[in-house]
Short mmCIF file of C-alpha atoms in Angstrom, two decimals:
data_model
loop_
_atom_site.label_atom_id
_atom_site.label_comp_id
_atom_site.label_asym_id
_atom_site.label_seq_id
_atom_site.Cartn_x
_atom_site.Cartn_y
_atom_site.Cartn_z
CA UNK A 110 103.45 82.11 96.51
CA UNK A 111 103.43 78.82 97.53
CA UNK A 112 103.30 77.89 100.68
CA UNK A 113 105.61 74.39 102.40
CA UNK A 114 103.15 72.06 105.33
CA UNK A 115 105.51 73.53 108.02
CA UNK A 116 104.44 77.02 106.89
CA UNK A 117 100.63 76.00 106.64
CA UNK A 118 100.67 74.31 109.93
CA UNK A 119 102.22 77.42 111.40
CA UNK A 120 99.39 79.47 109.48
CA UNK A 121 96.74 77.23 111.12
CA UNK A 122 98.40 77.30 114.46
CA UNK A 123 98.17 81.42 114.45
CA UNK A 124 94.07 81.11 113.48
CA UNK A 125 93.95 78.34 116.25
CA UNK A 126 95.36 81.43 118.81
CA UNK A 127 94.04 84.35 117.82
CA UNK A 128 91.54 84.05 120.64
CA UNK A 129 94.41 84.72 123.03
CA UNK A 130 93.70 88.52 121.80
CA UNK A 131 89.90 88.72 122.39
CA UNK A 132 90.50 86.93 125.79
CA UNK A 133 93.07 89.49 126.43
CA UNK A 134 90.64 92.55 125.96
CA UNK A 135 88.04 90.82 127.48
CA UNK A 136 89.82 90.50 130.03
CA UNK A 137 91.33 93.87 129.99
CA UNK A 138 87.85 95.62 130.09
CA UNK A 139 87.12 93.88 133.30
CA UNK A 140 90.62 95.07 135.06
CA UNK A 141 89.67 98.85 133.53
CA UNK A 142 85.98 98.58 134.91
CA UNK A 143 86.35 96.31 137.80
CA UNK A 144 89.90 96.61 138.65
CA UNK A 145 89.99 100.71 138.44
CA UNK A 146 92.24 100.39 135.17
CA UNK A 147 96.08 100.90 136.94
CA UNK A 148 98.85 99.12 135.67
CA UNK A 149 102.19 99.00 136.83
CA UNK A 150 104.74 98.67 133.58
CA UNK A 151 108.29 97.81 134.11
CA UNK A 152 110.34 101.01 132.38
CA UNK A 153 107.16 103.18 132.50
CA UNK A 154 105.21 103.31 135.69
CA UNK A 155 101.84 103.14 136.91
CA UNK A 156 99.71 103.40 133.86
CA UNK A 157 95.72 104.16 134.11
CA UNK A 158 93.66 102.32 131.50
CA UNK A 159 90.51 103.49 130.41
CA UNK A 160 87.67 101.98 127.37
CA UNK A 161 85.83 104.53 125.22
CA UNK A 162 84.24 105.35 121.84
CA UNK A 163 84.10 101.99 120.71
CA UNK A 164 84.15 98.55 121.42
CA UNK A 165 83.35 95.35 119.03
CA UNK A 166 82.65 92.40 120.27
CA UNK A 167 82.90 89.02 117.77
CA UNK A 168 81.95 85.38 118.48
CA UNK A 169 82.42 81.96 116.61
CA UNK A 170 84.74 81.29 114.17
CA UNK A 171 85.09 82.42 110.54
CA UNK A 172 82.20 80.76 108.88
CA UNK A 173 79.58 81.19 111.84
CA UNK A 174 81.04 84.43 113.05
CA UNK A 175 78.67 87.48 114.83
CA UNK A 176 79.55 90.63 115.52
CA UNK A 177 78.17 93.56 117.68
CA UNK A 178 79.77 96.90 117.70
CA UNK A 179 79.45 100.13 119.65
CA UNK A 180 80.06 103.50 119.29
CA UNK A 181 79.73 105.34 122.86
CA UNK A 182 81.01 108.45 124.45
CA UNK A 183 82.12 106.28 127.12
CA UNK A 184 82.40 102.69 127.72
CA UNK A 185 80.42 102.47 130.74
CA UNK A 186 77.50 103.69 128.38
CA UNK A 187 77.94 100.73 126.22
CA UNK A 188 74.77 98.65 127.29
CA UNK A 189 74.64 96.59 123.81
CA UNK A 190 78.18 95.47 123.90
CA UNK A 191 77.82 94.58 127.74
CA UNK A 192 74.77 92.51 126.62
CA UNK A 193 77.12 91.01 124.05
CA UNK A 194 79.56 90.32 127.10
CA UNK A 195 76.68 88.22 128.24
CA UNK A 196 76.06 86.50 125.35
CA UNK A 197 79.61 84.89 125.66
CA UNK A 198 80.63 87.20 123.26
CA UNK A 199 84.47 88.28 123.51
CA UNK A 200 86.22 91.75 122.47
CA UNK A 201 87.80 91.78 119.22
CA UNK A 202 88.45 95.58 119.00
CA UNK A 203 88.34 98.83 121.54
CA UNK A 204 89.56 102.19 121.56
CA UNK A 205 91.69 102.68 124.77
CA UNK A 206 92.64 105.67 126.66
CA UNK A 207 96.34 105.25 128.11
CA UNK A 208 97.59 107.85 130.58
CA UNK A 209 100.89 107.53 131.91
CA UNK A 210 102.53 109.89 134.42
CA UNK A 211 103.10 112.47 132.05
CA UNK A 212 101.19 111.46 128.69
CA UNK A 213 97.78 111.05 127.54
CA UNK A 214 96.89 108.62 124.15
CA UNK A 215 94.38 107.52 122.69
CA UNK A 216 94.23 103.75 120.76
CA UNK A 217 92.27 101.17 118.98
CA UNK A 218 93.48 97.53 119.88
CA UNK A 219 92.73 94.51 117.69
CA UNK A 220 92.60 91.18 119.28
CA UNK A 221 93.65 89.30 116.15
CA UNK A 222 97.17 91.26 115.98
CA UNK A 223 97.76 93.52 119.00
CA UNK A 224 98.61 96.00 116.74
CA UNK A 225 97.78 99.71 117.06
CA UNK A 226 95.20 101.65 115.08
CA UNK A 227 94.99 105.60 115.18
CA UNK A 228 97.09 106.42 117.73
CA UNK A 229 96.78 110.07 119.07
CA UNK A 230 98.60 111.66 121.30
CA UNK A 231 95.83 113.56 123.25
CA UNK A 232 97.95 115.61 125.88
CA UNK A 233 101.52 116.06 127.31
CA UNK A 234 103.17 116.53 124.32
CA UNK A 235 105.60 118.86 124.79
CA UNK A 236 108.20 119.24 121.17
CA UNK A 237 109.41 122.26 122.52
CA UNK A 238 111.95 120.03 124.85
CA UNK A 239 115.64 120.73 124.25
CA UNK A 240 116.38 117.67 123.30
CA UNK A 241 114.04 117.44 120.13
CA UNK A 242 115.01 120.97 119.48
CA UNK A 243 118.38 120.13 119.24
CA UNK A 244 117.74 117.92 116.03
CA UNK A 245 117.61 119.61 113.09
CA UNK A 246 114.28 119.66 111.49
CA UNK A 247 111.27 117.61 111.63
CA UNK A 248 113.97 114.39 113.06
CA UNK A 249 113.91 115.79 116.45
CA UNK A 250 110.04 115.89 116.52
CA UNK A 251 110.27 112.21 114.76
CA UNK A 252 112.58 110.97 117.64
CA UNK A 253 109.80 112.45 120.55
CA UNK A 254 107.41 110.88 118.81
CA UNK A 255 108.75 107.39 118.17
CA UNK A 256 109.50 107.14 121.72
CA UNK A 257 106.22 107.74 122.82
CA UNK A 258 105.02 104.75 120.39
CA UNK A 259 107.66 103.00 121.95
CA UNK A 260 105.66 103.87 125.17
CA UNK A 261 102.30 102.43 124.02
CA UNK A 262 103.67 99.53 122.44
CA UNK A 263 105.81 98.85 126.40
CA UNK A 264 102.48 99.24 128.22
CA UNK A 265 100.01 96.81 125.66
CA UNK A 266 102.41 94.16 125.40
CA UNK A 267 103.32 93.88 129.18
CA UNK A 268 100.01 94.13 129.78
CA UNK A 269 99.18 91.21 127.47
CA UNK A 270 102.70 89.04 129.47
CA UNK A 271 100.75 89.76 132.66
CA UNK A 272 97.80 88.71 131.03
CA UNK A 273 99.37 85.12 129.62
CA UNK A 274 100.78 84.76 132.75
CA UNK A 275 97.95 84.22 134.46
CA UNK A 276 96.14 82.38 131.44
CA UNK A 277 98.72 79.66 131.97
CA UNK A 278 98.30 79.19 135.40
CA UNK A 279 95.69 77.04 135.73
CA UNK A 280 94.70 77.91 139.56
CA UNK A 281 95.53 81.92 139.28
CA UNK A 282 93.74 81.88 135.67
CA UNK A 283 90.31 80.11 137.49
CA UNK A 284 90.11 82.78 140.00
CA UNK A 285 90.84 85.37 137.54
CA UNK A 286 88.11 83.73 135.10
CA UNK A 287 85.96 83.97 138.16
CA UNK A 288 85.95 87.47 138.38
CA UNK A 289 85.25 88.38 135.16
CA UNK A 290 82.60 86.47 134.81
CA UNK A 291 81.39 88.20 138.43
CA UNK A 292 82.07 91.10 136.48
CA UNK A 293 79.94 90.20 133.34
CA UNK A 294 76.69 88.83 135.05
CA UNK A 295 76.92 92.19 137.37
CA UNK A 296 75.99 93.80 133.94
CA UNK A 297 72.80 92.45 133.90
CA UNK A 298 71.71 94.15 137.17
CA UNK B 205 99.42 108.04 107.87
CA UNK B 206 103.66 106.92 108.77
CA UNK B 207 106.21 108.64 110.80
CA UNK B 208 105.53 112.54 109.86
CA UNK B 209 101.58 112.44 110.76
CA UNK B 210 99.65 112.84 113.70
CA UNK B 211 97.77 109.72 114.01
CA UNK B 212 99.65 106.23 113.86
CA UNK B 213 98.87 102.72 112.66
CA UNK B 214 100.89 100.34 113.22
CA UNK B 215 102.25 96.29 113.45
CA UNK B 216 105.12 95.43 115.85
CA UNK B 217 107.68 92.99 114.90
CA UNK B 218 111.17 91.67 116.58
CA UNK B 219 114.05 91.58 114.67
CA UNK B 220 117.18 91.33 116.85
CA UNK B 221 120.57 92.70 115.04
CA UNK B 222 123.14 89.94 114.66
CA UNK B 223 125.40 89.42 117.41
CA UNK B 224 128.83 90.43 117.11
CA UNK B 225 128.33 93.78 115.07
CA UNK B 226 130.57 95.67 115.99
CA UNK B 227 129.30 99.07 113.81
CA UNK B 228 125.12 98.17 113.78
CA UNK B 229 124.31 101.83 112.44
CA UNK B 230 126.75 101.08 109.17
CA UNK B 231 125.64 97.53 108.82
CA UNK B 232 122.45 98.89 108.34
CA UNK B 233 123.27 102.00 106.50
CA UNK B 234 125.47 99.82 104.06
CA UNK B 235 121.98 97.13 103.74
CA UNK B 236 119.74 100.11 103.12
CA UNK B 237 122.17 101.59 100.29
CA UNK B 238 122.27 98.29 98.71
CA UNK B 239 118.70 97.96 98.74
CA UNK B 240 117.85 101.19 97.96
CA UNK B 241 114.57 102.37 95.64
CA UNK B 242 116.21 102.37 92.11
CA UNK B 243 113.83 103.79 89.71
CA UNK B 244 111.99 101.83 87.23
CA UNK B 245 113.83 99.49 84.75
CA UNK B 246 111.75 99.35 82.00
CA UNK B 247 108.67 96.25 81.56
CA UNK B 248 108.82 95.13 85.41
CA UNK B 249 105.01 95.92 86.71
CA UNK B 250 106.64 95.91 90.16
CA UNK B 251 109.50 97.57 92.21
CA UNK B 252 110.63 97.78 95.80
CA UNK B 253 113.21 99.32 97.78
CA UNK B 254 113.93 101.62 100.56
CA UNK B 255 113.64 104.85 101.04
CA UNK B 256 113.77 108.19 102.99
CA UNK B 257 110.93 108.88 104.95
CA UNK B 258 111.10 112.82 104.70
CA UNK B 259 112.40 112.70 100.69
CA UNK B 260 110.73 109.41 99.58
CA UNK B 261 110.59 110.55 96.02
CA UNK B 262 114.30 111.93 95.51
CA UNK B 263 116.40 109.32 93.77
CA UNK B 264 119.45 110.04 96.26
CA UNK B 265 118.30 108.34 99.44
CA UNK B 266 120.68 110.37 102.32
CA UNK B 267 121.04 106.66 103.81
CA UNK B 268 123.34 108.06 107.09
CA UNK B 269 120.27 110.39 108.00
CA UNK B 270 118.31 107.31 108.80
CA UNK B 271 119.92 106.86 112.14
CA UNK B 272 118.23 108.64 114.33
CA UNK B 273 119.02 107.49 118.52
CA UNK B 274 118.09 104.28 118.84
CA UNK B 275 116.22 103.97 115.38
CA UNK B 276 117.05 103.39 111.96
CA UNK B 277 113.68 105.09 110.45
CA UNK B 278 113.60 104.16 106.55
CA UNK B 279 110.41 103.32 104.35
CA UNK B 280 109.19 100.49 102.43
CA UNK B 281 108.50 102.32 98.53
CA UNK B 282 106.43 99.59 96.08
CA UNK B 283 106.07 101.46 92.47
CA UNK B 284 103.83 98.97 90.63
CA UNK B 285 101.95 99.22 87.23
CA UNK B 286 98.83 98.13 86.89
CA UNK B 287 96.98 97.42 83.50
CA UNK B 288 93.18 98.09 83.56
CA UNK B 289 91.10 95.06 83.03
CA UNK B 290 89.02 96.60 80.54
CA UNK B 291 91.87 98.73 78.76
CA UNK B 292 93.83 94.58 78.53
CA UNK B 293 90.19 93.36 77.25
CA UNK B 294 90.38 95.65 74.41
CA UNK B 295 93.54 95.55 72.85
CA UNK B 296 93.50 91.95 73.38
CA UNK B 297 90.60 91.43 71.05
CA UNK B 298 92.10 94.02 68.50
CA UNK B 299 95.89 91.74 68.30
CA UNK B 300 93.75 88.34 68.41
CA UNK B 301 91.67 89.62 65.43
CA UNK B 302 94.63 90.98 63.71
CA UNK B 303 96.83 87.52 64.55
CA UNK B 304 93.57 85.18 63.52
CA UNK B 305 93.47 87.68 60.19
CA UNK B 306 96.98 87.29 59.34
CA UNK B 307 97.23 83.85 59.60
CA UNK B 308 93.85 83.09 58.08
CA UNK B 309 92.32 81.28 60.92
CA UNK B 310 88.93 81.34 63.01
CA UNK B 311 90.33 80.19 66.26
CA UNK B 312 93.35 80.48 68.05
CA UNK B 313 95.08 77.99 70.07
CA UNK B 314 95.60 78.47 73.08
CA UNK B 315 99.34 79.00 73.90
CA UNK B 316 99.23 81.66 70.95
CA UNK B 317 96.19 83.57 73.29
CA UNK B 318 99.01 83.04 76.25
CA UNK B 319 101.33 84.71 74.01
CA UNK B 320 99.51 87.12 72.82
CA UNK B 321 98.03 88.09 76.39
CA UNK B 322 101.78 88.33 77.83
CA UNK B 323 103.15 90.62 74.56
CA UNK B 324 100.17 93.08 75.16
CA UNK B 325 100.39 93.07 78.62
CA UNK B 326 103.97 94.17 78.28
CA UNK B 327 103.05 96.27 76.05
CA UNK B 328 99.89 98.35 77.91
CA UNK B 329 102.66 98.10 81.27
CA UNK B 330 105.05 100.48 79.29
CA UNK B 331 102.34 102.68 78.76
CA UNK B 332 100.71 102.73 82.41
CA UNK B 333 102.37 105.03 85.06
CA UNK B 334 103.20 103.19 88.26
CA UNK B 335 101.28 103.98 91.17
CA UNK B 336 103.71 104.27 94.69
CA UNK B 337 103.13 103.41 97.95
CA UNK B 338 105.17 104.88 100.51
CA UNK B 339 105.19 102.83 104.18
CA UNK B 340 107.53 104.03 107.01
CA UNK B 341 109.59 101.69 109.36
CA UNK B 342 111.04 102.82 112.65
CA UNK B 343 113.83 99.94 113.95
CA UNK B 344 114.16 99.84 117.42
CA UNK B 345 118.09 98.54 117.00
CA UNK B 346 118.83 98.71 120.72
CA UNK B 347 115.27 96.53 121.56
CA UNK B 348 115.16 94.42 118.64
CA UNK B 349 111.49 95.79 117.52
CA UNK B 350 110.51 97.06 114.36
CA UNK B 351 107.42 99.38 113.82
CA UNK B 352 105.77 98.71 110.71
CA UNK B 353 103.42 101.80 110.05
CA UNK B 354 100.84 99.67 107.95
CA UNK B 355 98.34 97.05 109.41
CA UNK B 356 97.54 95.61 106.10
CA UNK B 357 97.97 91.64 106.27
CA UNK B 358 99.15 92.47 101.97
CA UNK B 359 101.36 94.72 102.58
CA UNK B 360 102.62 93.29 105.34
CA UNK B 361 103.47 90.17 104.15
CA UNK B 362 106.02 92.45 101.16
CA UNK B 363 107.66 93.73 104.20
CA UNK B 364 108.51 91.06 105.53
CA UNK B 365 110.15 89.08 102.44
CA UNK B 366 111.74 92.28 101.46
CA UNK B 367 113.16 92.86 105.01
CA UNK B 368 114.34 89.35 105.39
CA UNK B 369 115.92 89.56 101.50
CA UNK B 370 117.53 92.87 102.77
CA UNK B 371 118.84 91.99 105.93
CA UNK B 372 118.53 88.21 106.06
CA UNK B 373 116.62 88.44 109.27
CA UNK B 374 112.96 87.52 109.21
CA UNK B 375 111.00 90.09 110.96
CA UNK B 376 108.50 87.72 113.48
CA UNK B 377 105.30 89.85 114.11
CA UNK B 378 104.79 90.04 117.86
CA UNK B 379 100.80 89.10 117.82
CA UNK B 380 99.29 87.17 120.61
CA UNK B 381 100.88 83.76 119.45
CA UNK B 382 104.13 84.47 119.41
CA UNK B 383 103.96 86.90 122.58
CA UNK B 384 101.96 84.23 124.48
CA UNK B 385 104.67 81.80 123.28
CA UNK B 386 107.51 83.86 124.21
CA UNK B 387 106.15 83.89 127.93
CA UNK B 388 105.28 80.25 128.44
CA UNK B 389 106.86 78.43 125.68
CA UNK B 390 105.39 76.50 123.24
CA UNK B 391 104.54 73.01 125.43
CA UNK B 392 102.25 75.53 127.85
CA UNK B 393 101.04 76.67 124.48
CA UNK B 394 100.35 73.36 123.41
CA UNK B 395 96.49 72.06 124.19
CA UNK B 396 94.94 75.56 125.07
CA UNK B 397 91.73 75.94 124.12
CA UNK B 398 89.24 79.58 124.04
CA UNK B 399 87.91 79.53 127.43
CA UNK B 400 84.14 80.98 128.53
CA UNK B 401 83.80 83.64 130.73
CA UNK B 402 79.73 83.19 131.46
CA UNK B 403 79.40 79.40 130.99
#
């Protein structure tokens, strides 16, 4: 399919932001690390935050592009990827672990999208509750489920508004900038 | 895996009903009926329509069962035929020698190789069963979100046209862009450039 100028320049404008999303989970590692990982989501609660099992981390664009990626039981573990940090390089990818009041998930992030890969629900899962019961069939579980989704998808996006904010605000996004970089050269200690 | 597993991948889109519905849960009942899966008319390579998540491969799609609270869950099912390269290679040479025979020639032009390529195409499509692809959707209808349970850019990109022919609404996908847009606007958007966290 053909594609109009408009559409193209709105193409090129998307590839011109994607590294909104790697500054985001950069970003997002040094709140979880750094920060102790708790987030307060409007409609949800206080939220904990937590990076395991994986993290890749990407720099330069398309035709010069490198990539590091670890595999780690835990993320403080992850020395490569921290020396990656150091490097300048930025998160493209991590497996999160979100636990909210009552439930426990498990998540891999992509910068370029936001979107959601694998999501698990690891604990507090209960489909015994009367109101999934009182849907016939495999809808009521569907519903429980769906909503809990709904949960994950609350807590990354209004993570990522409070994370814009503060990207557009020139003086709150320099101290913030600050600390992560703190953060990052810590690493090498 | 969509809806029914136990692990989920998914893309997030916003698609806000129209204003001024007054019945949202027919509306979309009625759009999904309309657009329904129809099975396969014969020599198209390529069909699409929606579905029912829990019987995607009946041909009655129970259209009112897709309400479910806040959601309309429905999937995406593409049936499309594809020809084997090497299986189009072969009887390609067989009608070109038969054609170049017949007519007493050594060459063929080249809008008769077109033509020839197209009838045995058609003709190997008949023959090929179509492969489907089943991809769930969960619409938030009260939020305005939909939950596209593929990350593929491909596929993607089908659900999108196909949503927007179904319920003229173009799904926008909520990725940093347009998030970051819908917080500051575009002007703060305008000028910002990736930023170093060691230099």
């Amino acid at each position: 399919m053909e594609t109009s100028p408009t559409e193209r320049g709105a193409v090129e404008r998307l590839r011109e932001m994607e590294f909104l999303g790697a500054e985001f989970l950069t970003w997002l590692w040094w709140r979880c690390e750094a920060g102790g990982g708790l987030f307060s989501i409007p409609s949800v609660g206080d939220v904990f935050i937590q990076f395991v099992k994986l993290v890749r981390l990407e720099s330069g664009t398309q035709s010069n592009r490198e990539m590091v990626q670890c595999l780690g039981r835990a993320a403080q573990e992850m020395k490569e990827a921290k020396i990656g940090l150091l490097l300048g390089k930025k998160v493209a990818r991590a497996r999160l672990v979100i636990k909210t009041e009552t439930i426990t998930m498990e998540v891999t992030i992509s910068s370029k999208a936001l979107d959601f890969h694998g999501l698990k629900i690891v604990s507090g899962f209960d489909d015994t509750l009367e109101e999934v019961t009182a849907i016939e069939g495999a809808r009521g579980l569907v519903l429980l489920k769906l909503n809990v989704l709904k949960e994950a998808r609350l807590i990354i996006h209004s993570i990522f508004d409070q994370f814009i904010s503060r990207r557009l605000d020139a003086a709150v996004w320099a101290r913030e900038k600050k600390g992560v970089r703190e953060w990052i050269l810590s690493l090498s200690t | 895996m969509g809806i029914l597993g136990s692990s989920y991948s998914f893309s997030c889109f916003r698609a806000e009903v129209p204003e001024g519905l007054t019945d949202v849960s027919g509306w979309v009942v009625r759009v999904l009926s309309t657009h329904s899966f129809r099975e396969e008319v014969e020599g198209l390579s390529k069909r699409i329509g929606w579905t029912s998540p829990f019987e995607p491969f009946s041909p009655q799609f129970d259209v009112a069962s897709s309400i479910l609270g806040d959601f309309a869950i429905f999937s995406m099912r593409i049936d499309e035929r594809k020809v084997p390269r090497a299986l189009l290679k072969k009887y390609l040479a067989l009608e070109e020698l038969k054609y170049m025979e017949e007519k007493g020639i050594k060459r063929l032009p080249r809008l008769v190789k077109k033509k020839l390529r197209e009838r045995v195409e058609f003709m190997l499509l008949q023959k090929v069963l179509p492969v489907p692809t089943i991809i769930d959707v969960a619409w938030d209808l009260e939020e305005g979100i939909v939950y596209f349970f593929s990350t593929s850019s491909k596929v993607i990109g089908e659900f999108q046209g196909f949503f927007k022919r179904s319920f003229e609404i173009m799904p926008e996908p909520l990725i940093p862009y347009t998030m970051a847009e819908g917080v500051g606007g575009p002007d703060l958007l305008r000028g910002l450039t990736p930023d170093s966290f060691v230099s």
